[in-house]
Every structure is written in C-alpha cells, then in structure tokens.
Coordinates of C-alpha atoms in Angstrom, one line a residue:
M293 CA 19.9 -33.0 -7.2
Q294 CA 17.6 -32.4 -4.2
L295 CA 15.9 -35.1 -2.1
T296 CA 12.6 -33.8 -0.8
G297 CA 10.8 -37.1 0.1
L298 CA 11.1 -39.5 3.0
P299 CA 14.3 -39.2 5.2
I300 CA 17.2 -40.9 3.5
E301 CA 18.0 -42.9 6.7
S302 CA 14.5 -44.5 6.7
V303 CA 14.6 -45.2 3.0
L304 CA 18.1 -46.8 3.2
G305 CA 17.0 -49.0 6.2
V306 CA 13.8 -50.2 4.4
A307 CA 15.7 -50.7 1.1
G308 CA 18.4 -52.8 2.9
F309 CA 15.8 -55.0 4.5
V310 CA 14.1 -55.6 1.2
A311 CA 17.4 -56.4 -0.6
V312 CA 18.3 -58.9 2.1
F313 CA 14.8 -60.4 2.0
I314 CA 14.9 -60.8 -1.9
T315 CA 18.4 -62.3 -1.7
A316 CA 17.3 -64.8 1.0
L317 CA 14.4 -65.9 -1.2
Y318 CA 16.7 -66.6 -4.1
L319 CA 19.3 -68.4 -1.9
L320 CA 16.7 -70.8 -0.5
R321 CA 16.5 -73.9 -2.7
L322 CA 13.1 -75.2 -3.6
R323 CA 12.5 -78.8 -2.4
K324 CA 12.0 -80.9 -5.5
R325 CA 9.1 -83.4 -5.6
R326 CA 10.3 -87.0 -6.1
V327 CA 8.9 -88.8 -9.1
Q328 CA 9.6 -92.4 -9.9
V329 CA 10.5 -92.9 -13.6
P330 CA 12.0 -95.8 -15.6
Y331 CA 15.8 -95.8 -15.6
S332 CA 18.4 -97.2 -18.0
A333 CA 22.2 -96.8 -17.7
L334 CA 22.2 -96.2 -21.4
W335 CA 21.2 -92.5 -20.8
S336 CA 23.6 -91.9 -17.9
R337 CA 26.5 -90.6 -19.9
V338 CA 24.2 -88.3 -22.0
L339 CA 22.5 -86.8 -19.0
T340 CA 25.7 -86.1 -17.2
E341 CA 27.0 -84.2 -20.2
K342 CA 23.7 -82.3 -20.5
K343 CA 23.8 -81.3 -16.8
R344 CA 27.2 -79.8 -17.2
Q345 CA 26.0 -77.7 -20.1
T346 CA 22.9 -76.3 -18.4
D347 CA 24.0 -75.7 -14.8
W348 CA 25.8 -72.5 -15.6
W349 CA 22.9 -71.2 -17.7
R350 CA 20.4 -72.0 -14.9
R351 CA 22.5 -70.1 -12.4
F352 CA 22.8 -67.1 -14.8
K353 CA 19.0 -67.0 -15.3
R354 CA 18.4 -67.0 -11.5
L355 CA 21.0 -64.3 -11.1
L356 CA 19.3 -62.2 -13.8
S357 CA 15.9 -62.6 -12.2
W358 CA 17.4 -61.5 -8.8
L359 CA 19.0 -58.5 -10.5
F360 CA 15.7 -57.4 -12.0
Y361 CA 14.1 -57.4 -8.5
M362 CA 17.0 -55.6 -6.9
I363 CA 16.8 -52.9 -9.6
I364 CA 13.0 -52.6 -9.1
A365 CA 13.5 -52.2 -5.4
G366 CA 16.2 -49.7 -5.9
L367 CA 14.0 -47.6 -8.2
I368 CA 11.1 -47.6 -5.7
A369 CA 13.5 -46.6 -2.9
F370 CA 14.9 -43.8 -4.9
A371 CA 11.4 -42.5 -5.8
A372 CA 10.6 -42.5 -2.1
L373 CA 13.4 -40.0 -1.6
G374 CA 11.6 -37.5 -3.8
P375 CA 14.4 -36.5 -6.1
R376 CA 14.2 -33.1 -7.8
S377 CA 16.6 -31.0 -10.0
A378 CA 19.0 -28.7 -8.2
D379 CA 17.5 -25.5 -9.6
E380 CA 13.9 -26.3 -8.7
V381 CA 12.2 -24.3 -5.8
V382 CA 11.0 -26.9 -3.4
E383 CA 10.1 -24.7 -0.4
G384 CA 6.7 -23.1 -0.4
R385 CA 6.6 -19.5 -1.5
H386 CA 4.6 -16.6 -0.1
L387 CA 3.2 -14.8 -3.1
L388 CA 1.4 -11.4 -2.8
I389 CA -0.5 -10.4 -5.9
M390 CA -1.5 -6.7 -5.9
L391 CA -4.0 -5.7 -8.6
D392 CA -4.5 -2.1 -9.4
T393 CA -8.2 -1.2 -9.7
S394 CA -7.8 2.6 -9.9
A395 CA -9.5 4.7 -12.6
S396 CA -6.6 4.8 -15.0
M397 CA -6.7 1.0 -15.4
G398 CA -9.9 1.6 -17.4
A399 CA -7.8 3.0 -20.3
T400 CA -8.5 1.2 -23.5
D401 CA -5.0 1.5 -25.1
V402 CA -4.2 -2.2 -25.0
T403 CA -4.4 -5.2 -27.3
G404 CA -5.8 -8.6 -26.2
G405 CA -8.4 -7.2 -23.8
V406 CA -11.1 -4.6 -23.2
N407 CA -8.8 -2.4 -21.0
R408 CA -5.7 -2.4 -18.8
F409 CA -7.6 -3.9 -15.9
E410 CA -8.9 -6.9 -17.9
L411 CA -5.4 -7.8 -19.0
A412 CA -4.1 -7.5 -15.4
R413 CA -6.9 -9.6 -14.1
Q414 CA -6.2 -12.3 -16.7
E415 CA -2.6 -12.3 -15.6
A416 CA -3.6 -12.7 -11.9
L417 CA -5.9 -15.6 -12.7
A418 CA -3.2 -17.3 -14.7
L419 CA -0.8 -17.0 -11.8
L420 CA -3.4 -18.5 -9.4
E421 CA -4.0 -21.5 -11.7
N422 CA -0.2 -22.3 -11.7
V423 CA 0.9 -21.9 -8.1
G424 CA 2.6 -24.8 -6.4
G425 CA 0.9 -27.0 -3.8
D426 CA 3.1 -25.6 -1.0
D427 CA 2.7 -22.0 -2.0
R428 CA 0.7 -19.6 0.0
V429 CA -1.0 -16.8 -1.9
M430 CA -2.6 -13.5 -1.0
V431 CA -4.5 -11.2 -3.4
A432 CA -5.1 -7.6 -2.7
L433 CA -6.9 -4.9 -4.7
F434 CA -5.7 -1.3 -4.4
N435 CA -6.6 2.2 -5.5
N436 CA -6.6 4.9 -2.9
R437 CA -7.1 2.2 -0.3
V438 CA -6.1 -1.5 -0.1
Q439 CA -8.6 -4.3 0.0
P440 CA -7.1 -7.7 0.7
L441 CA -9.3 -10.6 -0.6
G442 CA -8.1 -12.8 2.3
P443 CA -5.0 -14.0 4.2
F444 CA -2.2 -16.1 2.7
V445 CA -3.9 -19.4 1.6
R446 CA -3.0 -22.6 -0.3
E447 CA -6.5 -23.0 -1.8
T448 CA -6.9 -20.5 -4.6
Q449 CA -10.4 -21.2 -5.8
P450 CA -12.0 -18.6 -3.5
L451 CA -9.5 -16.0 -4.6
E452 CA -10.2 -16.8 -8.3
A453 CA -14.0 -16.2 -7.7
A454 CA -13.3 -12.9 -5.9
L455 CA -11.0 -11.8 -8.7
R456 CA -13.6 -12.5 -11.3
A457 CA -16.1 -10.4 -9.3
A458 CA -13.7 -7.4 -8.9
S459 CA -14.2 -4.2 -11.0
I460 CA -12.6 -0.9 -11.6
S461 CA -13.2 1.9 -9.2
A462 CA -13.3 5.6 -10.1
N463 CA -10.6 6.3 -7.5
A464 CA -7.1 7.7 -7.6
T465 CA -4.1 5.6 -6.7
D466 CA -2.1 5.7 -3.5
F467 CA 1.1 3.8 -4.3
P468 CA 2.9 4.5 -1.0
Q469 CA 0.0 3.0 0.9
A470 CA -0.1 -0.1 -1.4
L471 CA 3.6 -0.7 -1.1
S472 CA 3.5 -0.2 2.7
F473 CA 0.8 -2.8 2.9
A474 CA 3.0 -5.2 0.8
R475 CA 6.0 -4.6 3.0
D476 CA 4.1 -5.3 6.2
S477 CA 2.4 -8.4 4.7
L478 CA 5.6 -10.0 3.5
R479 CA 7.8 -9.1 6.5
E480 CA 9.6 -12.2 7.9
R481 CA 8.0 -14.6 5.4
G482 CA 10.2 -17.1 3.6
Q483 CA 10.5 -17.1 -0.2
A484 CA 8.5 -13.8 -0.4
E485 CA 7.5 -12.5 -3.8
L486 CA 5.5 -9.3 -4.6
I487 CA 3.7 -9.3 -8.0
F488 CA 2.6 -5.7 -8.8
L489 CA 0.0 -5.6 -11.6
S490 CA -0.5 -2.0 -12.4
D491 CA -0.1 0.6 -15.2
G492 CA 2.0 2.7 -12.8
A493 CA 0.1 5.9 -13.8
G494 CA 1.0 8.5 -11.2
L495 CA 4.1 6.8 -9.9
Q496 CA 6.2 9.9 -11.0
D497 CA 4.3 11.9 -8.4
S498 CA 4.6 9.4 -5.6
A499 CA 7.2 9.7 -2.9
L500 CA 8.8 6.3 -2.7
D501 CA 12.4 7.2 -1.8
T502 CA 12.0 6.4 1.9
L503 CA 9.9 3.2 1.3
A504 CA 11.9 0.0 1.9
I505 CA 10.4 -3.3 0.8
G506 CA 13.3 -5.4 1.9
D507 CA 16.1 -7.0 0.0
K508 CA 14.7 -10.5 0.7
V509 CA 11.5 -9.8 -1.2
R510 CA 11.5 -10.4 -4.9
V511 CA 9.5 -7.7 -6.6
R512 CA 7.9 -7.9 -10.0
H513 CA 6.0 -5.0 -11.7
I514 CA 4.0 -6.0 -14.8
V515 CA 3.2 -2.7 -16.6
Y516 CA 0.0 -2.3 -18.6
G517 CA -0.7 0.5 -21.2
E518 CA 0.7 1.7 -24.4
R519 CA -0.3 5.4 -24.8
S520 CA -0.9 8.5 -22.8
D521 CA -3.4 10.3 -25.0
N522 CA -6.3 11.6 -22.9
L523 CA -8.7 14.5 -22.7
A524 CA -10.2 14.9 -19.2
I525 CA -12.5 17.2 -17.2
T526 CA -10.4 17.7 -14.1
G527 CA -12.5 20.5 -12.5
F528 CA -16.2 21.4 -12.7
N529 CA -18.5 23.5 -10.5
A530 CA -21.1 26.2 -10.7
R531 CA -22.9 28.8 -8.5
R532 CA -25.8 31.1 -8.7
Y533 CA -25.4 34.8 -9.1
P534 CA -26.5 36.5 -5.8
S535 CA -28.4 39.2 -7.8
N536 CA -30.2 36.7 -10.1
R537 CA -30.7 33.3 -8.7
L538 CA -31.8 31.9 -12.1
D539 CA -28.4 32.7 -13.7
H540 CA -25.3 30.7 -13.0
E541 CA -21.6 30.9 -13.5
V542 CA -19.9 27.6 -14.6
F543 CA -16.2 26.8 -14.1
V544 CA -14.6 24.0 -16.1
E545 CA -11.0 22.8 -16.1
I546 CA -10.0 20.6 -19.0
T547 CA -6.6 18.8 -19.2
S548 CA -5.1 17.4 -22.4
T549 CA -2.2 14.9 -22.3
F550 CA -1.9 14.8 -26.1
E551 CA 1.5 15.6 -27.4
R552 CA 0.0 17.6 -30.2
P553 CA -2.7 20.3 -30.6
I554 CA -6.3 19.0 -30.7
Q555 CA -9.8 20.3 -31.2
A556 CA -12.5 19.4 -28.8
R557 CA -16.1 20.2 -27.9
L558 CA -17.6 20.9 -24.4
E559 CA -21.3 20.2 -23.8
L560 CA -23.3 21.4 -20.8
L561 CA -26.4 19.4 -20.0
T562 CA -29.2 19.8 -17.4
E563 CA -31.6 17.0 -16.7
G564 CA -30.2 15.2 -19.7
R565 CA -30.8 18.0 -22.2
I566 CA -27.9 19.9 -23.9
I567 CA -28.1 23.6 -23.1
E568 CA -24.7 24.8 -24.4
T569 CA -22.1 23.5 -26.9
L570 CA -18.7 25.2 -26.7
P571 CA -15.9 24.4 -29.2
M572 CA -12.3 24.8 -28.1
E573 CA -8.7 24.2 -29.2
L574 CA -6.1 22.8 -26.9
A575 CA -2.3 23.0 -27.1
P576 CA -0.1 20.0 -26.3
Q577 CA -0.2 19.2 -22.6
E578 CA -2.5 22.2 -21.9
V579 CA -4.6 22.7 -18.8
H580 CA -7.5 24.9 -19.9
R581 CA -9.5 26.8 -17.2
Q582 CA -12.5 28.8 -18.2
F583 CA -15.4 30.5 -16.5
Y584 CA -18.7 30.6 -18.5
P585 CA -20.9 33.4 -17.1
G586 CA -24.6 33.9 -17.7
Q587 CA -25.6 30.3 -18.0
A588 CA -29.3 30.2 -17.5
F589 CA -30.7 26.7 -16.9
A590 CA -33.4 25.1 -14.8
G591 CA -33.1 21.9 -12.8
E592 CA -30.8 20.6 -10.2
E593 CA -28.5 18.2 -12.1
L594 CA -25.8 19.6 -14.3
E595 CA -23.5 17.5 -16.4
A596 CA -20.4 18.4 -18.5
R597 CA -19.1 16.3 -21.4
V598 CA -16.0 16.8 -23.4
R599 CA -15.0 14.9 -26.5
V600 CA -12.1 15.1 -29.1
T601 CA -13.2 16.3 -32.5
T602 CA -9.9 15.9 -34.2
A603 CA -10.4 13.2 -36.8
D604 CA -7.2 11.2 -36.2
A605 CA -7.0 11.6 -32.4
D606 CA -8.3 9.0 -30.0
D607 CA -9.1 9.5 -26.3
A608 CA -7.9 6.4 -24.6
F609 CA -9.5 7.0 -21.2
P610 CA -13.3 7.7 -21.4
L611 CA -14.0 7.7 -17.6
D612 CA -13.0 11.3 -17.0
D613 CA -14.8 12.7 -20.1
R614 CA -17.8 13.5 -17.9
A615 CA -18.3 15.5 -14.8
Y616 CA -21.4 16.1 -12.6
A617 CA -22.7 18.6 -10.2
V618 CA -25.9 19.3 -8.3
L619 CA -27.3 22.8 -7.6
P620 CA -29.5 22.9 -4.5
P621 CA -33.0 24.3 -5.4
A622 CA -33.3 28.0 -5.0
R623 CA -35.6 28.5 -1.9
T624 CA -37.3 31.7 -0.8
L625 CA -35.8 33.2 2.2
E626 CA -38.1 34.4 5.0
V627 CA -36.9 37.8 6.2
Q628 CA -38.5 39.9 9.0
V629 CA -38.0 43.6 9.4
V630 CA -38.8 44.9 12.9
S631 CA -39.1 48.7 12.5
T632 CA -41.4 51.7 12.9
G633 CA -40.9 52.2 9.2
N634 CA -37.8 52.5 7.1
L635 CA -38.1 52.4 3.4
F636 CA -34.4 52.6 2.9
L637 CA -34.0 49.2 4.6
E638 CA -37.1 47.6 3.2
G639 CA -36.5 48.7 -0.5
P640 CA -33.5 46.4 -1.4
L641 CA -35.3 43.4 0.3
L642 CA -38.6 44.0 -1.5
L643 CA -36.9 44.1 -4.9
N644 CA -35.5 40.6 -4.6
T645 CA -38.0 38.0 -5.8
H646 CA -36.4 35.3 -3.7
I647 CA -36.9 37.1 -0.5
N648 CA -40.3 37.1 1.3
V649 CA -40.3 40.2 3.5
T650 CA -42.5 40.5 6.6
R651 CA -42.7 44.0 8.2
V652 CA -43.5 44.0 11.9
H653 CA -44.0 47.0 14.2
P654 CA -42.0 46.6 17.4
D655 CA -45.2 46.5 19.4
R656 CA -46.4 43.5 17.5
Y657 CA -43.1 41.6 17.4
D658 CA -43.3 37.9 18.3
P659 CA -40.0 36.2 19.2
E660 CA -41.5 32.8 18.8
R661 CA -42.0 33.2 15.0
A662 CA -39.3 31.6 12.9
F663 CA -37.5 33.6 10.2
D664 CA -34.2 33.0 8.3
V665 CA -33.0 36.6 9.0
T666 CA -34.5 39.3 11.2
F667 CA -33.5 43.0 10.8
F668 CA -34.0 45.3 13.9
D669 CA -34.1 49.0 13.1
N670 CA -33.3 51.2 16.1
V671 CA -34.7 48.5 18.5
A672 CA -33.3 45.6 20.3
P673 CA -36.2 43.5 21.8
E674 CA -36.0 39.9 23.0
M675 CA -34.1 37.8 20.5
P676 CA -36.1 35.3 18.4
V677 CA -35.9 31.6 19.0
S678 CA -34.2 31.0 15.6
G679 CA -32.6 32.7 12.6
D680 CA -29.8 35.2 12.1
L681 CA -30.0 38.8 13.4
V682 CA -29.0 42.2 12.1
F683 CA -29.1 45.3 14.3
F684 CA -29.1 48.9 13.0
N685 CA -28.3 51.4 15.7
P686 CA -29.3 49.2 18.6
P687 CA -30.2 51.1 21.8
A688 CA -27.5 50.9 24.5
G689 CA -29.7 49.3 27.2
A690 CA -30.8 46.2 25.3
S691 CA -28.1 45.8 22.6
P692 CA -26.6 42.3 22.6
F693 CA -23.4 44.0 21.5
E694 CA -21.8 46.1 24.3
I695 CA -21.7 49.8 23.3
R696 CA -18.4 51.3 24.1
G697 CA -19.3 54.9 23.3
V698 CA -20.7 57.4 20.7
D699 CA -18.6 59.0 18.0
D700 CA -19.8 62.1 16.1
E701 CA -19.0 62.4 12.4
P702 CA -16.7 59.3 12.4
I703 CA -14.4 58.4 9.5
L704 CA -14.2 54.7 8.6
T705 CA -10.5 54.0 8.4
D706 CA -10.3 50.2 8.6
I707 CA -12.4 48.1 6.3
S708 CA -12.1 44.3 6.2
K709 CA -12.1 44.0 2.4
S710 CA -11.8 40.2 2.5
H711 CA -15.0 39.8 4.5
P712 CA -18.0 38.6 2.4
L713 CA -20.1 41.5 3.6
M714 CA -17.7 44.0 2.0
R715 CA -17.8 42.3 -1.4
W716 CA -18.0 44.8 -4.3
I717 CA -18.5 47.8 -1.9
N718 CA -16.3 50.6 -0.4
L719 CA -17.2 52.5 2.8
Q720 CA -14.1 54.6 3.4
D721 CA -15.8 57.9 2.1
L722 CA -19.1 57.2 3.9
N723 CA -20.6 60.3 5.6
I724 CA -22.1 59.5 9.0
A725 CA -23.5 62.1 11.5
R726 CA -23.2 59.9 14.6
T727 CA -22.5 56.3 15.4
S728 CA -22.2 54.0 18.4
T729 CA -18.9 52.0 18.7
F730 CA -18.8 48.5 20.1
R731 CA -16.7 46.6 22.5
R732 CA -15.7 43.4 20.8
E733 CA -15.8 40.0 22.5
S734 CA -13.7 37.0 21.8
G735 CA -14.5 35.7 18.3
D736 CA -16.1 39.0 17.1
T737 CA -15.0 40.4 13.7
A738 CA -14.7 44.1 13.1
V739 CA -16.0 44.6 9.6
A740 CA -15.5 48.4 9.7
S741 CA -13.8 50.6 12.3
A742 CA -13.1 54.3 12.9
F743 CA -9.5 54.6 14.1
G744 CA -9.7 51.3 15.9
Q745 CA -13.3 51.7 17.2
A746 CA -15.6 49.0 15.8
V747 CA -18.6 50.5 14.0
I748 CA -19.8 47.3 12.2
V749 CA -19.3 44.0 14.1
E750 CA -20.1 40.4 13.1
R751 CA -20.4 37.7 15.7
T752 CA -20.9 33.9 15.1
T753 CA -22.2 31.6 17.8
E754 CA -23.1 27.9 17.7
T755 CA -26.7 28.6 16.8
R756 CA -26.7 31.8 14.7
R757 CA -24.9 34.8 13.2
M758 CA -25.4 38.4 14.3
L759 CA -24.4 41.7 12.8
A760 CA -24.5 45.1 14.4
V761 CA -24.3 48.4 12.5
G762 CA -23.7 51.3 15.0
F763 CA -25.4 54.1 13.1
D764 CA -29.0 55.0 12.0
L765 CA -29.3 54.7 8.3
R766 CA -31.3 58.0 8.2
E767 CA -28.3 59.8 9.8
S768 CA -25.9 58.9 6.9
D769 CA -25.7 59.0 3.2
F770 CA -25.3 55.3 3.0
P771 CA -28.9 54.6 1.6
L772 CA -28.2 57.0 -1.2
R773 CA -25.2 55.1 -2.5
V774 CA -25.1 52.3 -4.9
A775 CA -23.2 50.2 -2.3
F776 CA -26.2 50.1 0.1
P777 CA -28.5 47.6 -1.7
I778 CA -25.4 45.5 -2.4
F779 CA -24.5 45.6 1.3
I780 CA -28.0 44.5 2.2
L781 CA -27.9 41.7 -0.4
N782 CA -24.5 40.6 0.9
I783 CA -25.9 40.4 4.4
V784 CA -28.7 38.1 3.3
D785 CA -26.4 36.0 1.1
Y786 CA -23.8 35.7 3.9
F787 CA -26.4 34.7 6.5
A788 CA -28.2 32.3 4.1
Q789 CA -24.8 30.8 3.1
D790 CA -25.4 31.7 -0.6
D791 CA -21.7 32.4 -1.0
V792 CA -21.1 28.6 -0.6
D793 CA -24.2 27.7 -2.5
L794 CA -22.0 25.8 -4.9
M795 CA -23.0 22.5 -6.5
Y796 CA -22.7 19.6 -4.2
A797 CA -19.8 17.9 -6.0
F798 CA -17.3 15.6 -4.3
E799 CA -14.3 13.6 -5.4
T800 CA -14.7 9.9 -5.9
G801 CA -12.9 7.7 -3.5
R802 CA -13.8 9.8 -0.5
T803 CA -16.3 9.5 2.4
V804 CA -19.0 12.1 2.0
S805 CA -20.8 13.5 5.1
L806 CA -24.2 15.2 4.7
P807 CA -26.3 16.8 7.5
V808 CA -29.5 14.9 8.3
P809 CA -32.1 15.3 11.1
R810 CA -30.5 14.1 14.4
D811 CA -33.6 11.9 15.1
A812 CA -33.3 10.1 11.7
S813 CA -33.0 6.4 12.3
Q814 CA -32.0 5.5 8.7
A815 CA -30.6 7.1 5.6
R816 CA -30.7 5.4 2.3
V817 CA -28.1 6.1 -0.5
T818 CA -28.9 5.4 -4.1
S819 CA -25.7 5.2 -6.2
P820 CA -25.4 6.2 -9.9
D821 CA -25.8 2.5 -10.9
G822 CA -29.1 2.3 -9.1
R823 CA -27.8 0.3 -6.1
T824 CA -29.2 1.3 -2.8
T825 CA -27.3 1.0 0.5
D826 CA -27.6 2.3 4.1
A827 CA -25.5 5.3 5.1
A828 CA -23.8 5.4 8.5
L829 CA -25.4 7.9 10.9
H830 CA -23.4 9.8 13.5
Q831 CA -24.4 13.0 15.3
G832 CA -26.7 14.2 12.6
Q833 CA -24.4 13.3 9.7
A834 CA -25.0 10.7 7.0
M835 CA -21.7 9.2 5.8
F836 CA -21.2 7.1 2.7
Y837 CA -18.4 6.2 0.3
T838 CA -18.3 7.4 -3.3
D839 CA -16.6 4.9 -5.6
Q840 CA -18.2 5.8 -9.0
P841 CA -18.8 9.1 -10.8
G842 CA -22.4 10.4 -11.1
F843 CA -25.3 11.4 -9.0
Y844 CA -26.1 10.1 -5.5
T845 CA -29.4 10.5 -3.7
V846 CA -29.6 10.5 0.1
T847 CA -33.0 10.0 1.7
A848 CA -33.2 10.3 5.5
G849 CA -36.6 9.1 6.9
D850 CA -39.5 11.2 5.6
E851 CA -37.2 14.1 4.6
A852 CA -36.9 15.2 1.0
P853 CA -34.1 13.5 -0.9
I854 CA -30.7 15.2 -1.1
A855 CA -28.8 14.9 -4.4
V856 CA -25.0 15.1 -4.6
A857 CA -22.5 14.4 -7.3
A858 CA -19.2 12.7 -7.4
N859 CA -16.4 13.1 -10.0
L860 CA -13.0 11.6 -10.6
A861 CA -11.5 15.1 -10.7
S862 CA -8.0 13.9 -10.3
P863 CA -5.4 15.5 -12.6
A864 CA -2.8 12.9 -11.5
E865 CA -5.1 9.9 -12.4
S866 CA -6.0 11.5 -15.7
R867 CA -2.4 11.4 -16.8
I868 CA -2.5 7.8 -17.9
A869 CA 1.0 7.4 -19.2
P870 CA 2.4 4.1 -18.0
A871 CA 5.3 4.2 -15.6
E872 CA 7.7 1.6 -14.1
L873 CA 8.1 1.0 -10.4
E874 CA 11.6 1.7 -9.1
L875 CA 12.7 0.9 -5.5
T876 CA 15.9 1.9 -3.8
D877 CA 16.5 -1.4 -1.9
A878 CA 15.3 -4.0 -4.4
Q879 CA 15.6 -4.9 -8.0
V880 CA 12.3 -4.9 -9.9
A881 CA 11.7 -7.5 -12.5
R882 CA 9.3 -6.7 -15.4
T883 CA 8.1 -10.2 -16.4
T884 CA 6.6 -13.3 -14.8
E885 CA 9.4 -15.5 -16.2
G886 CA 10.2 -18.2 -13.7
L887 CA 7.2 -17.2 -11.5
I888 CA 4.7 -19.8 -12.8
F889 CA 5.3 -22.9 -10.7
E890 CA 6.4 -26.0 -12.7
R891 CA 6.8 -29.0 -10.5
R892 CA 9.1 -31.7 -12.2
D893 CA 8.1 -34.9 -10.4
I894 CA 11.0 -37.3 -11.1
W895 CA 9.6 -40.0 -8.8
I896 CA 6.7 -40.7 -11.1
W897 CA 9.1 -41.7 -13.9
L898 CA 11.0 -43.8 -11.5
V899 CA 7.9 -45.7 -10.5
L900 CA 6.9 -46.1 -14.2
L901 CA 10.4 -47.5 -14.9
A902 CA 10.1 -50.0 -12.1
M903 CA 6.7 -51.1 -13.3
G904 CA 8.3 -51.6 -16.8
L905 CA 11.0 -53.7 -15.4
L906 CA 8.5 -55.8 -13.4
F907 CA 6.6 -56.4 -16.6
L908 CA 9.8 -57.4 -18.4
E909 CA 10.7 -59.8 -15.6
W910 CA 7.2 -61.4 -15.9
L911 CA 7.6 -61.7 -19.6
T912 CA 11.1 -63.4 -19.4
Y913 CA 9.9 -65.7 -16.7
N914 CA 6.9 -66.9 -18.7
R915 CA 9.2 -67.4 -21.7
R916 CA 11.6 -69.4 -19.5
W917 CA 14.3 -66.9 -20.0
T918 CA 14.6 -66.5 -16.2
E919 CA 13.8 -68.5 -13.2

C-alpha cells in the first residue's frame, strides 16, 4: 500500500481533533425542558422498573451513533491520505513516442489498417489517450531526420492533432540518428520510457553496437509488417548519345525481394505516354541492372514503371514501383571558328545539326561577341569575354599557354586515356611533322605528351576551360583518321558538359541545390503534389528539400522553369522485411503491456463508503434506532 495524498502527520492531527470534537459532543448532556404533568404514586413502581430496562439500551444507541461518526471520520481521513496499491506507478513518467514515417512504413502487408504507418499512428493515439495526469509525453517523427512535435508536455491534445496531420515521407530511415535523439532526450529523466513504433526495415544494416540508450530507460519496440515481398526500381537514369542528341540510353536497376522467381513488366513513359514495354524474369532476391540503348523519345520528363505480372504474387510496397527523371532540352551550341580557312576543322562541326558554326576571319574577329566554344586555328588574338577556347598551333608570342619548345616528328608516348577528350580514340600512332610543346602550369592536365613534353594541354579556370593542341592539323595525318571527328566532338561535348548531361534526378530526403541567377530575389518550387513553396537562395543557388517522389519545377524570377526529378532510389528502404530492435545495454520489450496508464483511485470508494454510512446513520436515527 502506498500513501500519495496529504502528509500523514497533517491527516492524523486533523483526524484526532475531529475524533475529540465528536466525542465531546456525545459526552455533553442535552438540558431537558421541564414540563409539568399530573403525578400519581400509583405509577412510581412501574416507571422505576421501565427506566432500569431502557437505560442500558439508550446508552448502547448513543454509543452506536458515536461509532458511526467515528468510522465516517476515519474513512474520510484515510481517503485524504491517497491510498494506492503497492504495484501502481505513482510518480509521473517521461514517455518518448517515436513514430517511423519513412517510406517502408507505406507497405500494405498489414491487417486492420491501410498500411504500417496507419497502424502505428493508431497505436500512438491510443497511448496519448491513456497517459496519466502526472506523465510528461514527447512525440517525435523520424525518417532520415528527426522531427519532434514539441517538448515533454502533460497536455496531449496538441500532440494528437499533430499526429493526425502527419503523413508518410518518401525518405529512407536513419536509425542511429533517431536512437541518438531518444538517448539525449531521456537523459537524466525519471521514469523514462522509449516507445519505438517502427517496422524496423533496414535495422540489419544499421550500426547500433556502440549506441547506448542507458539501463535506466525502458525501451519498447512495436514492430509492424508481415511480409517482405517487394519489386522496386532502385536506380534510373538516362543520357543522350553525343553523336545523336535525339537518341538516348536508359539505365534501370530493379530489385526483387521475393523468395521465388517472378515475372514482371517494365514500362517507359514520356510526357505520360508509354514508349516502350519490356518484359523480364527475376530470380529470387535478384538485383537486375540493364542498359537499354537506342531509346528515341521526345519530351523532357521520363518515367519508369515496374509491376509484377505473376498471377499469385503481390507487391506489398507500391511507393518504389515508379521512378522519374528529367532530360534538359537539347540546345544548339554556338561555336566560332577563327581561321583563314581550314575545312578539316570546320567539317566535323558543320555535320552536327546541334551546332551552329560561325566562321570568322582573324581580321574580322570581335572578342565582345559571345559563343559557347571558340576555335582558334594558327592564331591567338585577344581572348573573348566568354566561352571556352580551343587553340590549334597557337603562335609563340600570343599563346596563353607558354611554349616550351618545338619538336620535329614527335611520337606521342603518354595518352591520358581516362580523360573525356580521349574517349573512343587512340593517338599513339599519329604522324606529326612538327609540334610545339607546352610548359604546364599548376592545375594543367597533359592530355597527350611526347616523352614527357606536353603536346595537348587542358586548363580549367574559374570562368572557362581552355585546350591547346601544339601542331597544325595540316602538318599531320590526324584529319585523315576516323578519330579526328570524334576528337572534335569530344571537345564540344566536354566543354558543353554533355558528358554529365544526365537527367536531373535526385534522391528523396535530400536538399537539392540548383544554379539560378545571382540577382534573383525569389525562386518558387512546385512539388509533385502541386504545392508551391519558396526555395532558399544563397550565392546563386536555389535550395529546397525533396520529400516525395516525382517532378519538381523551380522558377526563379523571369527565368524559364527548371524541372528536376526525385526518386526513393534506396535499396535498403525497398527491403521492407520487418526487423526487431536489439540494444546492447537495455532489454527491449515487444508489447505495450503495462504501458497504458490505469489509475486505481481507492479514495473515491472510501468517500462513497463514508457517504453510505452517513445515510445509514440518518436512517437509523429517524427510525429511533440510534440517538
């Protein structure tokens, strides 16, 4: 038995005073009113005998009435002490409810709810409705970041409203971060309990060995989910072919977590229209990676969908069945050729329909005109205000690359094969009559060298890229080789960044940064659900958070909108098999048994009993059973 009410010393003092007061009232004799009546000695003997018979009964009735009031006073005094059972928790607890809102909680392999998240939210609301009056509760949502809904509070109605408004995110789960938050929040708090509402998907890959919650914290992990069957797109991207900017190469990674072989169908869509349907068979637990070349499609938005076609197989997690990407529109590059005439150089450029070539005689060259790339053939005039530069056989006096010397009939011995300019070509057997060699500066890259002497050098500055080729094309057999037009195309693609002209696709749950004009005062972001928000602007970058898969549109001022895509693309999150939390320093319970607060208020029954006795005393007094 525990006493949690008024101090026992105070109650005993008041109870003693009440007992003395009640006893004094019963000891005091009422002064009887004198009434004159006729008298006859005839009745004297009868009355004397009657008085002897009734005196003891009258004293007993008065004693019984006194006893009733003493019991009533004792019951009220005992109720004021606040008696409770010995096993009842009477000290206020600190309850931290952590609700998993990661993508895997959207799996539909549950009974009694739409998905795992709905069941977990119902559990959290039931806990809030049954906490004790002295309990303090904090609720936090977590995925790859933790979002507390407030501090520890006694009033749970605001928490209930926030929980009902919560929704699943398309983010992965960071369990170490969530548990670290729980540890820090419950540190040095009495009666601390952590209630972890999560499917545990991905716990197997989380490093929790060094994470200590504390042996004074009671931990409960309520696991949701029943199956692990899932078919997911865990990788999706595409790029244009440099030689044909209307053709694309698509890469898709599909992960199956089924324990048996299944059949599936992959669909590629652009602007909402299906352009390709590709059947496939997947082995148990297979990760299927495939390139699909020669995909010709128009439009900027590309979508991939995968679905299970095996009749008796059910995909329990639909969120990762789609993936999105955006291909920037193919723009025409403005290229300037400053030369007295060189068809070898102009030919590969003129054959490309996405390059607009402007031929300029050195005498009519204007450095104020803007071009994406400028080729200088045997000249090195004043550098233009913008654009990347390519120098073929620059003269020694004006070359921006310092010429170290001249080498006759050089042999190219060192080729940087990993450099994008050397993609698909080989220069080691190239015949050159004469070439200049360059002295490299800090940061320069020797693309091709003759016994350590740089012949082709690439330089990158803060504002542009430059390339120098030390020989005249007409003094080599380079233009006669198949590698030459590819080399020119590689130059344009490298300078125009076509090698990274991949679809703008990002992982959900990340902050995306896109370049915008530095003078832009506002950038609006439209999410896949149509919601529009302001992006944060910093040093010419618009930054926003992606929390759902689909297409985002960023509009900065009067600039054309920029479309980007976000995908779940998390193999760990797509493996939706439920897992149980295990900690090295604490036992983890799996149920909420004993967690729901049940206050057994004994004092109420004591007061009701006192009122019953009071009613009984009133009844006996009116029936003349007591005095």
